[in-house]
mmCIF file of C-alpha atoms and ligand atoms in Angstrom:
data_model
loop_
_atom_site.group_PDB
_atom_site.id
_atom_site.type_symbol
_atom_site.label_atom_id
_atom_site.label_comp_id
_atom_site.label_asym_id
_atom_site.label_seq_id
_atom_site.Cartn_x
_atom_site.Cartn_y
_atom_site.Cartn_z
ATOM 1 C CA MET A 1166 -35.122 64.659 28.221
ATOM 2 C CA GLU A 1167 -37.317 62.174 26.851
ATOM 3 C CA ARG A 1168 -35.575 59.419 24.522
ATOM 4 C CA SER A 1169 -37.305 61.268 21.645
ATOM 5 C CA THR A 1170 -36.077 64.790 22.343
ATOM 6 C CA PRO A 1171 -33.473 66.158 19.853
ATOM 7 C CA PHE A 1172 -29.961 65.646 20.450
ATOM 8 C CA SER A 1173 -26.416 64.583 19.317
ATOM 9 C CA TYR A 1174 -23.135 65.300 20.559
ATOM 10 C CA GLN A 1175 -19.821 64.791 19.084
ATOM 11 C CA CYS A 1176 -16.824 63.971 20.830
ATOM 12 C CA ASN A 1177 -13.570 64.886 19.914
ATOM 13 C CA GLN A 1178 -11.130 63.262 22.638
ATOM 14 C CA CYS A 1179 -10.018 66.403 23.778
ATOM 15 C CA GLY A 1180 -9.555 64.044 27.079
ATOM 16 C CA ARG A 1181 -11.099 67.292 29.601
ATOM 17 C CA CYS A 1182 -14.248 65.323 30.144
ATOM 18 C CA CYS A 1183 -12.305 62.641 31.734
ATOM 19 C CA HIS A 1184 -10.174 64.789 35.088
ATOM 20 C CA ASN A 1185 -12.208 65.386 37.967
ATOM 21 C CA GLN A 1186 -14.882 63.559 37.993
ATOM 22 C CA VAL A 1187 -17.654 61.203 40.498
ATOM 23 C CA ILE A 1188 -18.172 58.251 38.063
ATOM 24 C CA THR A 1189 -19.798 55.692 40.228
ATOM 25 C CA LEU A 1190 -19.637 51.959 38.958
ATOM 26 C CA SER A 1191 -22.265 49.446 38.627
ATOM 27 C CA PRO A 1192 -21.164 45.717 38.768
ATOM 28 C CA TYR A 1193 -21.292 45.368 35.014
ATOM 29 C CA ASP A 1194 -18.843 48.206 34.370
ATOM 30 C CA VAL A 1195 -15.893 46.389 36.205
ATOM 31 C CA ILE A 1196 -16.500 43.492 34.611
ATOM 32 C CA ARG A 1197 -16.343 45.666 31.203
ATOM 33 C CA LEU A 1198 -13.650 47.466 32.481
ATOM 34 C CA ALA A 1199 -12.055 44.152 33.517
ATOM 35 C CA GLY A 1200 -12.221 42.985 29.621
ATOM 36 C CA ALA A 1201 -11.208 46.043 27.630
ATOM 37 C CA ALA A 1202 -8.073 45.719 30.076
ATOM 38 C CA GLY A 1203 -7.609 41.661 29.539
ATOM 39 C CA ILE A 1204 -7.200 41.604 34.185
ATOM 40 C CA SER A 1205 -8.998 39.956 36.480
ATOM 41 C CA THR A 1206 -12.130 42.229 37.854
ATOM 42 C CA ALA A 1207 -10.043 41.461 41.335
ATOM 43 C CA GLU A 1208 -7.688 43.337 39.876
ATOM 44 C CA ALA A 1209 -9.847 45.958 37.769
ATOM 45 C CA VAL A 1210 -11.130 46.497 41.321
ATOM 46 C CA ALA A 1211 -7.718 47.327 42.496
ATOM 47 C CA ARG A 1212 -6.571 49.261 39.374
ATOM 48 C CA PHE A 1213 -9.353 50.970 38.151
ATOM 49 C CA THR A 1214 -11.808 51.881 41.427
ATOM 50 C CA ILE A 1215 -11.640 53.509 44.852
ATOM 51 C CA GLY A 1216 -14.453 52.429 46.981
ATOM 52 C CA ARG A 1217 -14.215 48.628 46.900
ATOM 53 C CA GLY A 1218 -15.154 48.962 43.068
ATOM 54 C CA ALA A 1219 -17.879 51.248 43.523
ATOM 55 C CA THR A 1220 -16.200 54.530 42.001
ATOM 56 C CA LEU A 1221 -13.718 54.903 39.435
ATOM 57 C CA LYS A 1222 -10.363 56.418 40.100
ATOM 58 C CA PHE A 1223 -8.841 59.341 39.658
ATOM 59 C CA GLU A 1224 -5.014 60.097 39.969
ATOM 60 C CA GLN A 1225 -3.861 63.324 42.254
ATOM 61 C CA ASP A 1226 -3.520 65.246 38.934
ATOM 62 C CA GLY A 1227 -6.819 65.072 38.397
ATOM 63 C CA SER A 1228 -6.972 61.983 35.615
ATOM 64 C CA CYS A 1229 -8.789 59.391 35.358
ATOM 65 C CA VAL A 1230 -6.980 56.545 35.769
ATOM 66 C CA ALA A 1231 -7.112 55.224 32.530
ATOM 67 C CA LEU A 1232 -6.791 57.938 30.419
ATOM 68 C CA THR A 1233 -2.840 58.439 28.872
ATOM 69 C CA GLY A 1234 -2.447 61.364 27.460
ATOM 70 C CA THR A 1235 -6.145 62.522 25.570
ATOM 71 C CA ILE A 1236 -6.829 58.413 25.233
ATOM 72 C CA CYS A 1237 -9.131 56.265 27.235
ATOM 73 C CA THR A 1238 -7.238 52.674 27.436
ATOM 74 C CA VAL A 1239 -10.584 50.739 28.077
ATOM 75 C CA HIS A 1240 -12.810 52.191 25.697
ATOM 76 C CA CYS A 1241 -13.737 49.137 24.740
ATOM 77 C CA GLY A 1242 -15.423 49.001 27.921
ATOM 78 C CA ARG A 1243 -16.011 52.440 29.495
ATOM 79 C CA PRO A 1244 -18.293 52.820 31.814
ATOM 80 C CA LEU A 1245 -22.120 53.501 31.471
ATOM 81 C CA ALA A 1246 -21.563 57.289 32.681
ATOM 82 C CA CYS A 1247 -18.812 57.801 30.184
ATOM 83 C CA ARG A 1248 -21.205 56.154 27.443
ATOM 84 C CA LEU A 1249 -24.091 58.627 28.256
ATOM 85 C CA TYR A 1250 -21.614 61.588 28.772
ATOM 86 C CA PRO A 1251 -22.831 64.446 28.028
ATOM 87 C CA LEU A 1252 -25.902 63.178 29.344
ATOM 88 C CA GLY A 1253 -26.910 61.709 32.640
ATOM 89 C CA LEU A 1254 -29.607 59.477 33.601
ATOM 90 C CA GLU A 1255 -31.941 59.584 36.528
ATOM 91 C CA TYR A 1256 -34.605 57.447 36.933
ATOM 92 C CA ARG A 1257 -37.997 58.210 38.524
ATOM 93 C CA ARG A 1258 -39.477 57.128 41.541
ATOM 94 C CA GLN A 1259 -43.043 56.204 40.127
ATOM 95 C CA GLY A 1260 -40.525 53.793 37.405
ATOM 96 C CA GLY A 1261 -39.405 55.356 34.090
ATOM 97 C CA GLU A 1262 -36.179 56.895 33.271
ATOM 98 C CA ARG A 1263 -35.017 60.536 32.216
ATOM 99 C CA TYR A 1264 -32.179 61.785 30.707
ATOM 100 C CA VAL A 1265 -29.920 65.700 32.033
ATOM 101 C CA LEU A 1266 -27.467 67.166 30.305
ATOM 102 C CA VAL A 1267 -24.608 67.612 32.385
ATOM 103 C CA GLU A 1268 -22.582 70.434 32.996
ATOM 104 C CA ALA A 1269 -19.837 70.399 30.232
ATOM 105 C CA ALA A 1270 -15.845 70.165 31.210
ATOM 106 C CA ILE A 1271 -13.808 73.746 31.162
ATOM 107 C CA GLY A 1272 -12.234 73.652 27.356
ATOM 108 C CA SER A 1273 -14.700 70.225 26.123
ATOM 109 C CA MET A 1274 -14.382 70.489 22.642
ATOM 110 C CA GLY A 1275 -17.244 68.399 22.194
ATOM 111 C CA ILE A 1276 -20.257 69.633 19.800
ATOM 112 C CA TYR A 1277 -23.881 69.952 20.742
ATOM 113 C CA GLY A 1278 -26.421 69.533 18.379
ATOM 114 C CA ASP A 1279 -30.066 68.296 17.085
ATOM 115 C CA GLU A 1280 -28.911 65.889 14.186
ATOM 116 C CA GLY A 1281 -30.749 62.987 15.968
ATOM 117 C CA THR A 1282 -32.449 61.661 19.021
ATOM 118 C CA VAL A 1283 -31.390 60.798 22.618
ATOM 119 C CA GLU A 1284 -31.957 57.143 22.049
ATOM 120 C CA ASP A 1285 -29.812 57.771 18.211
ATOM 121 C CA PHE A 1286 -27.156 58.576 21.119
ATOM 122 C CA LEU A 1287 -27.775 55.774 23.512
ATOM 123 C CA GLY A 1288 -27.408 53.110 20.635
ATOM 124 C CA ALA A 1289 -24.670 54.964 19.416
ATOM 125 C CA GLN A 1290 -22.849 54.400 22.172
ATOM 126 C CA GLY A 1291 -23.669 51.240 23.331
ATOM 127 C CA VAL A 1292 -25.965 52.247 26.362
ATOM 128 C CA GLU A 1293 -28.359 49.767 25.757
ATOM 129 C CA LEU A 1294 -26.653 46.529 26.734
ATOM 130 C CA TYR A 1295 -25.464 48.337 30.306
ATOM 131 C CA LEU A 1296 -29.103 49.351 31.014
ATOM 132 C CA ALA A 1297 -30.009 45.877 30.434
ATOM 133 C CA MET A 1298 -27.554 44.319 32.320
ATOM 134 C CA ASN A 1299 -27.435 46.866 35.276
ATOM 135 C CA HIS A 1300 -31.326 46.119 35.136
ATOM 136 C CA ARG A 1301 -30.542 42.735 36.044
ATOM 137 C CA TYR A 1302 -28.840 43.124 38.926
ATOM 138 C CA ALA A 1303 -31.222 45.101 40.329
ATOM 139 C CA GLU A 1304 -33.759 42.360 40.636
ATOM 140 C CA LEU A 1305 -31.469 41.489 43.482
ATOM 141 C CA LEU A 1306 -32.434 44.417 45.374
ATOM 142 C CA ALA A 1307 -35.405 42.180 46.025
ATOM 143 C CA SER A 1308 -33.565 39.664 47.249
ATOM 144 C CA PHE A 1309 -31.995 41.876 49.533
ATOM 145 C CA ARG A 1310 -34.920 42.707 50.943
ATOM 146 C CA ALA A 1311 -36.813 39.420 51.317
ATOM 147 C CA ARG A 1312 -33.848 38.730 53.127
ATOM 148 C CA ILE A 1313 -33.453 41.670 55.469
ATOM 149 C CA ALA A 1314 -37.314 41.030 55.768
ATOM 150 C CA GLU A 1315 -36.766 37.920 57.324
ATOM 151 C CA ILE A 1316 -34.276 38.428 59.629
ATOM 152 C CA VAL A 1317 -35.156 42.125 61.655
ATOM 153 C CA ASP A 1318 -37.913 41.910 63.213
ATOM 154 C CA PHE A 1319 -38.388 46.081 62.444
ATOM 155 C CA ASP A 1320 -41.019 46.137 66.322
ATOM 156 C CA VAL A 1321 -37.886 45.465 68.017
ATOM 157 C CA VAL A 1322 -34.778 47.722 65.357
ATOM 158 C CA GLU A 1323 -35.736 51.122 65.133
ATOM 159 C CA PRO A 1324 -35.696 51.042 61.325
ATOM 160 C CA ARG A 1325 -34.841 54.750 61.011
ATOM 161 C CA GLU A 1326 -31.636 53.864 62.963
ATOM 162 C CA PHE A 1327 -30.775 50.392 61.344
ATOM 163 C CA TRP A 1328 -30.765 51.980 57.358
ATOM 164 C CA ARG A 1329 -29.249 55.567 58.848
ATOM 165 C CA ARG A 1330 -26.384 53.120 59.560
ATOM 166 C CA ALA A 1331 -26.539 51.018 56.688
ATOM 167 C CA VAL A 1332 -26.323 53.723 54.635
ATOM 168 C CA ARG A 1333 -22.855 55.299 55.987
ATOM 169 C CA GLU A 1334 -21.658 51.640 55.883
ATOM 170 C CA ALA A 1335 -22.239 51.511 52.042
ATOM 171 C CA LEU A 1336 -20.966 54.738 51.131
ATOM 172 C CA ALA A 1337 -18.443 55.018 53.287
ATOM 173 C CA GLU A 1338 -14.715 55.915 51.856
ATOM 174 C CA THR A 1339 -12.821 54.719 54.577
ATOM 175 C CA GLY A 1340 -12.927 53.144 58.363
ATOM 176 C CA PHE A 1341 -16.215 50.940 56.995
ATOM 177 C CA GLU A 1342 -16.411 47.071 58.234
ATOM 178 C CA PRO A 1343 -15.270 44.379 55.975
ATOM 179 C CA SER A 1344 -17.989 43.113 53.625
ATOM 180 C CA ARG A 1345 -17.718 39.777 51.643
ATOM 181 C CA LEU A 1346 -20.996 41.389 50.213
ATOM 182 C CA ILE A 1347 -19.546 44.401 49.056
ATOM 183 C CA ASP A 1348 -16.682 42.908 47.836
ATOM 184 C CA ALA A 1349 -18.134 40.134 46.172
ATOM 185 C CA LEU A 1350 -20.427 43.133 43.929
ATOM 186 C CA PHE A 1351 -17.831 43.786 42.073
ATOM 187 C CA ASP A 1352 -15.747 40.680 41.769
ATOM 188 C CA ALA A 1353 -17.629 38.784 39.294
ATOM 189 C CA ASP A 1354 -14.608 36.396 38.633
ATOM 190 C CA ARG A 1355 -14.634 34.542 41.697
ATOM 191 C CA PHE A 1356 -18.362 33.848 40.346
ATOM 192 C CA SER A 1357 -17.545 32.566 37.256
ATOM 193 C CA PHE A 1358 -17.705 28.788 37.094
ATOM 194 C CA HIS A 1359 -15.919 28.999 33.061
ATOM 195 C CA ALA A 1360 -18.132 31.118 31.973
ATOM 196 C CA SER A 1361 -18.075 30.500 28.392
ATOM 197 C CA SER A 1362 -19.764 34.709 27.516
ATOM 198 C CA GLU A 1363 -20.350 37.838 29.427
ATOM 199 C CA THR A 1364 -23.994 36.442 30.030
ATOM 200 C CA GLU A 1365 -23.123 33.712 31.185
ATOM 201 C CA LEU A 1366 -20.599 35.590 33.978
ATOM 202 C CA VAL A 1367 -22.881 38.012 35.020
ATOM 203 C CA GLU A 1368 -25.697 34.915 35.475
ATOM 204 C CA ASN A 1369 -23.284 33.521 37.122
ATOM 205 C CA HIS A 1370 -22.206 36.480 39.255
ATOM 206 C CA ILE A 1371 -26.190 37.113 39.915
ATOM 207 C CA ALA A 1372 -27.033 33.541 40.954
ATOM 208 C CA GLY A 1373 -24.020 33.857 42.946
ATOM 209 C CA LEU A 1374 -25.145 37.030 44.947
ATOM 210 C CA ARG A 1375 -28.124 35.161 45.162
ATOM 211 C CA ARG A 1376 -26.911 32.246 47.543
ATOM 212 C CA LEU A 1377 -24.549 34.332 49.573
ATOM 213 C CA ILE A 1378 -28.150 36.515 50.862
ATOM 214 C CA LEU A 1379 -29.558 33.929 51.322
ATOM 215 C CA GLU A 1380 -26.832 33.054 53.465
ATOM 216 C CA GLU A 1381 -26.264 35.724 55.465
ATOM 217 C CA ARG A 1382 -27.204 36.384 58.477
ATOM 218 C CA ASP A 1383 -25.548 40.058 59.440
ATOM 219 C CA ALA A 1384 -28.579 42.853 58.972
ATOM 220 C CA VAL A 1385 -26.628 45.356 58.646
ATOM 221 C CA GLN A 1386 -24.320 43.782 56.391
ATOM 222 C CA LEU A 1387 -27.247 42.483 53.685
ATOM 223 C CA ALA A 1388 -28.642 46.576 53.934
ATOM 224 C CA SER A 1389 -25.588 48.289 53.462
ATOM 225 C CA ALA A 1390 -24.517 45.428 50.626
ATOM 226 C CA ALA A 1391 -28.073 46.513 49.133
ATOM 227 C CA VAL A 1392 -27.655 50.265 49.527
ATOM 228 C CA ARG A 1393 -23.889 49.760 48.017
ATOM 229 C CA LEU A 1394 -25.387 48.445 44.672
ATOM 230 C CA ALA A 1395 -28.581 50.462 44.543
ATOM 231 C CA VAL A 1396 -26.297 53.419 44.365
ATOM 232 C CA SER A 1397 -24.361 51.350 41.930
ATOM 233 C CA LEU A 1398 -26.407 51.339 39.397
ATOM 234 C CA GLY A 1399 -28.135 54.722 39.923
ATOM 235 C CA TYR A 1400 -30.648 54.393 42.056
ATOM 236 C CA SER A 1401 -31.499 56.011 45.317
ATOM 237 C CA PRO A 1402 -30.899 54.704 48.663
ATOM 238 C CA LEU A 1403 -34.461 55.033 49.062
ATOM 239 C CA GLU A 1404 -35.155 52.347 46.379
ATOM 240 C CA VAL A 1405 -34.100 49.623 48.773
ATOM 241 C CA ILE A 1406 -35.384 51.320 52.290
ATOM 242 C CA SER A 1407 -38.845 51.483 51.096
HETATM 243 S S1 LIG B 1177 -13.116 55.591 31.742
HETATM 244 FE FE1 LIG B 1177 -11.737 56.450 29.714
HETATM 245 S S2 LIG B 1177 -14.038 57.688 29.472
HETATM 246 FE FE2 LIG B 1177 -14.228 56.863 31.477
HETATM 247 S S3 LIG B 1177 -13.798 58.764 32.153
HETATM 248 FE FE3 LIG B 1177 -11.974 57.244 32.102
HETATM 249 S S4 LIG B 1177 -10.550 57.704 30.190
HETATM 250 FE FE4 LIG B 1177 -12.201 58.982 30.377
#
């Protein structure tokens, strides 16, 4: 689906879509979750996420940790994936984006229609700000690539094995090595320096992450953090590797 494709969706707050999902979070998603809950980003990582901040947490009964009854307790700071639902966003390798319909939750009371366009739906859901902030974070992928190229001689290091290890480290849910870079991706507040606005917080966070990237000497740590960031922004790991 393109932005001009006819589409509408009315959520009826049945809460069924807030169960048994796998929702990947970006650094900006965590900032917004923290803001909505009135807590720090470190607390938001602990309360709302698994995978070191990268994935929204769901309870044993399948419900999102932010759901009370059928109410989203972080509605004003709900993640991008929740705003897009029932659409998913895919980035094309050659550039550009496309939207796809994701499978509706069983028993969902949402109503689909064509009284508007995908663009209208995105606007009503406040998606554009999330996309703009994610775009700012995506600029760090070039910094990661440049730093890795500086310190790794791929004539000596086998690239496929190097990146295989990085992807494994990035996506591991258990047994991973501690990574100050991955931890820093989802904890913007440690770089806030008393930011007076959310935009300033994001800019300070990105500047802080850029400094960490330049200081880091461990190439696998750099590569795994780069893959983690790419995936959290909705890209394939290939976005970093190639
Ligand atoms: S964050 Fe809110 S909208 Fe998203 S799954 Fe959880 S309860 Fe539902």
